[in-house]
Amino acid sequence: MVLLQLDPFLNELTSMFEKSKEKGSVWVTLKRSSLKSKVQKRKLSSAGESIEYRCLIRATDAKKSISTSVGAKDHQRFQASYATILKAHMTTLKKRERKDRKKSTEAEKKEGTSTTKKKL
């Protein structure tokens, strides 16, 4: 697995979103990781050293996969850039159909009063 630097990762992510604008999906996963094997973690914990965890971010569009690792120092800058990219490419989402609550409650009330009159 090849880890990209932050800026090339964000550029590739932007191009993935552009390619999938008409048809397709982009999956982004975030995971806490120390990027060390279990043996190395055990050695560090037995020696009393703290393990520095990072955020492993992977993105794929079923044809291409990219990944990067973000430390605590760069997290704020990365999060701001990532949020900007997501906001810019959320325009292709379909609007959710919402039912008008007032109309549905009024219809239920009318049905409720009409059924009680029929029973009496």
Short mmCIF file of C-alpha atoms in Angstrom, two decimals:
data_model
loop_
_atom_site.label_atom_id
_atom_site.label_comp_id
_atom_site.label_asym_id
_atom_site.label_seq_id
_atom_site.Cartn_x
_atom_site.Cartn_y
_atom_site.Cartn_z
CA MET A 1 0.00 0.00 0.00
CA VAL A 2 1.47 3.30 -1.09
CA LEU A 3 0.57 6.30 1.04
CA LEU A 4 0.28 9.64 -0.70
CA GLN A 5 1.11 12.97 0.89
CA LEU A 6 -1.86 15.11 1.93
CA ASP A 7 -2.02 17.52 -1.00
CA PRO A 8 -1.65 14.89 -3.77
CA PHE A 9 -4.28 12.79 -1.98
CA LEU A 10 -6.74 15.70 -1.94
CA ASN A 11 -6.03 16.42 -5.62
CA GLU A 12 -6.64 12.78 -6.56
CA LEU A 13 -9.81 12.73 -4.45
CA THR A 14 -11.08 15.80 -6.29
CA SER A 15 -10.41 14.14 -9.66
CA MET A 16 -12.24 10.99 -8.48
CA PHE A 17 -15.28 13.07 -7.59
CA GLU A 18 -15.13 14.82 -10.98
CA LYS A 19 -14.94 11.50 -12.87
CA SER A 20 -17.89 10.06 -10.97
CA LYS A 21 -20.06 13.14 -11.37
CA GLU A 22 -22.33 11.69 -14.05
CA LYS A 23 -22.28 8.06 -13.01
CA GLY A 24 -20.54 6.17 -10.25
CA SER A 25 -19.63 6.41 -6.59
CA VAL A 26 -16.64 7.27 -4.46
CA TRP A 27 -16.12 5.48 -1.15
CA VAL A 28 -14.03 7.14 1.55
CA THR A 29 -13.08 5.31 4.74
CA LEU A 30 -11.31 6.67 7.80
CA LYS A 31 -9.64 4.42 10.35
CA ARG A 32 -7.44 4.85 13.40
CA SER A 33 -4.08 3.24 12.81
CA SER A 34 -0.58 3.26 14.23
CA LEU A 35 0.93 1.89 10.99
CA LYS A 36 2.87 -0.64 13.05
CA SER A 37 2.57 -4.41 13.26
CA LYS A 38 1.29 -6.18 16.37
CA VAL A 39 4.81 -7.25 17.31
CA GLN A 40 6.10 -3.68 17.15
CA LYS A 41 3.11 -2.47 19.23
CA ARG A 42 3.84 -5.06 21.92
CA LYS A 43 7.49 -4.04 22.07
CA LEU A 44 6.57 -0.36 22.45
CA SER A 45 3.94 -1.02 25.12
CA SER A 46 6.27 -3.31 27.10
CA ALA A 47 9.00 -0.66 26.95
CA GLY A 48 6.54 1.90 28.32
CA GLU A 49 6.57 4.09 25.22
CA SER A 50 3.31 5.56 23.98
CA ILE A 51 2.00 4.63 20.55
CA GLU A 52 1.22 7.53 18.24
CA TYR A 53 -2.02 6.82 16.41
CA ARG A 54 -2.74 8.34 13.03
CA CYS A 55 -5.83 8.51 10.83
CA LEU A 56 -5.62 6.23 7.79
CA ILE A 57 -7.83 7.52 4.97
CA ARG A 58 -8.65 5.43 1.92
CA ALA A 59 -10.68 6.41 -1.12
CA THR A 60 -11.78 4.29 -4.06
CA ASP A 61 -14.03 4.60 -7.07
CA ALA A 62 -13.91 0.86 -7.92
CA LYS A 63 -11.22 1.51 -10.54
CA LYS A 64 -8.57 3.31 -8.54
CA SER A 65 -7.67 3.31 -4.85
CA ILE A 66 -5.68 5.95 -3.00
CA SER A 67 -4.71 6.32 0.64
CA THR A 68 -2.96 8.66 3.03
CA SER A 69 -2.11 8.91 6.69
CA VAL A 70 -2.83 12.03 8.74
CA GLY A 71 -1.14 12.82 12.03
CA ALA A 72 -2.52 14.88 14.87
CA LYS A 73 -0.57 17.98 13.78
CA ASP A 74 -2.02 18.04 10.24
CA HIS A 75 -5.51 16.92 11.17
CA GLN A 76 -7.15 20.37 11.35
CA ARG A 77 -5.75 21.50 8.00
CA PHE A 78 -6.70 18.23 6.32
CA GLN A 79 -10.21 18.27 7.78
CA ALA A 80 -10.84 21.79 6.49
CA SER A 81 -9.64 20.91 2.98
CA TYR A 82 -11.58 17.63 2.98
CA ALA A 83 -14.78 19.41 4.06
CA THR A 84 -14.38 21.96 1.27
CA ILE A 85 -14.01 19.19 -1.32
CA LEU A 86 -17.06 17.35 -0.01
CA LYS A 87 -19.21 20.50 -0.01
CA ALA A 88 -18.16 21.30 -3.57
CA HIS A 89 -19.08 17.84 -4.88
CA MET A 90 -22.33 17.22 -3.00
CA THR A 91 -24.27 18.96 -5.76
CA THR A 92 -24.93 15.73 -7.66
CA LEU A 93 -26.92 14.18 -4.81
CA LYS A 94 -30.63 13.67 -5.40
CA LYS A 95 -33.04 15.75 -3.35
CA ARG A 96 -35.05 13.77 -0.83
CA GLU A 97 -38.80 13.77 -1.34
CA ARG A 98 -40.45 15.10 1.79
CA LYS A 99 -44.06 14.69 2.69
CA ASP A 100 -45.84 17.74 4.00
CA ARG A 101 -46.50 16.99 7.67
CA LYS A 102 -49.44 19.35 7.97
CA LYS A 103 -51.31 17.75 5.09
CA SER A 104 -50.67 14.24 6.37
CA THR A 105 -51.82 15.05 9.93
CA GLU A 106 -54.96 16.82 8.65
CA ALA A 107 -55.78 13.83 6.44
CA GLU A 108 -55.36 11.48 9.39
CA LYS A 109 -57.65 13.62 11.55
CA LYS A 110 -60.34 13.62 8.87
CA GLU A 111 -60.09 9.87 8.48
CA GLY A 112 -60.23 9.40 12.25
CA THR A 113 -63.40 11.47 12.70
CA SER A 114 -65.17 9.87 9.75
CA THR A 115 -64.52 6.33 11.03
CA THR A 116 -65.84 7.15 14.49
CA LYS A 117 -69.08 8.51 13.04
CA LYS A 118 -69.57 5.34 10.99
CA LYS A 119 -69.15 3.12 14.03
CA LEU A 120 -71.80 5.00 16.02
#
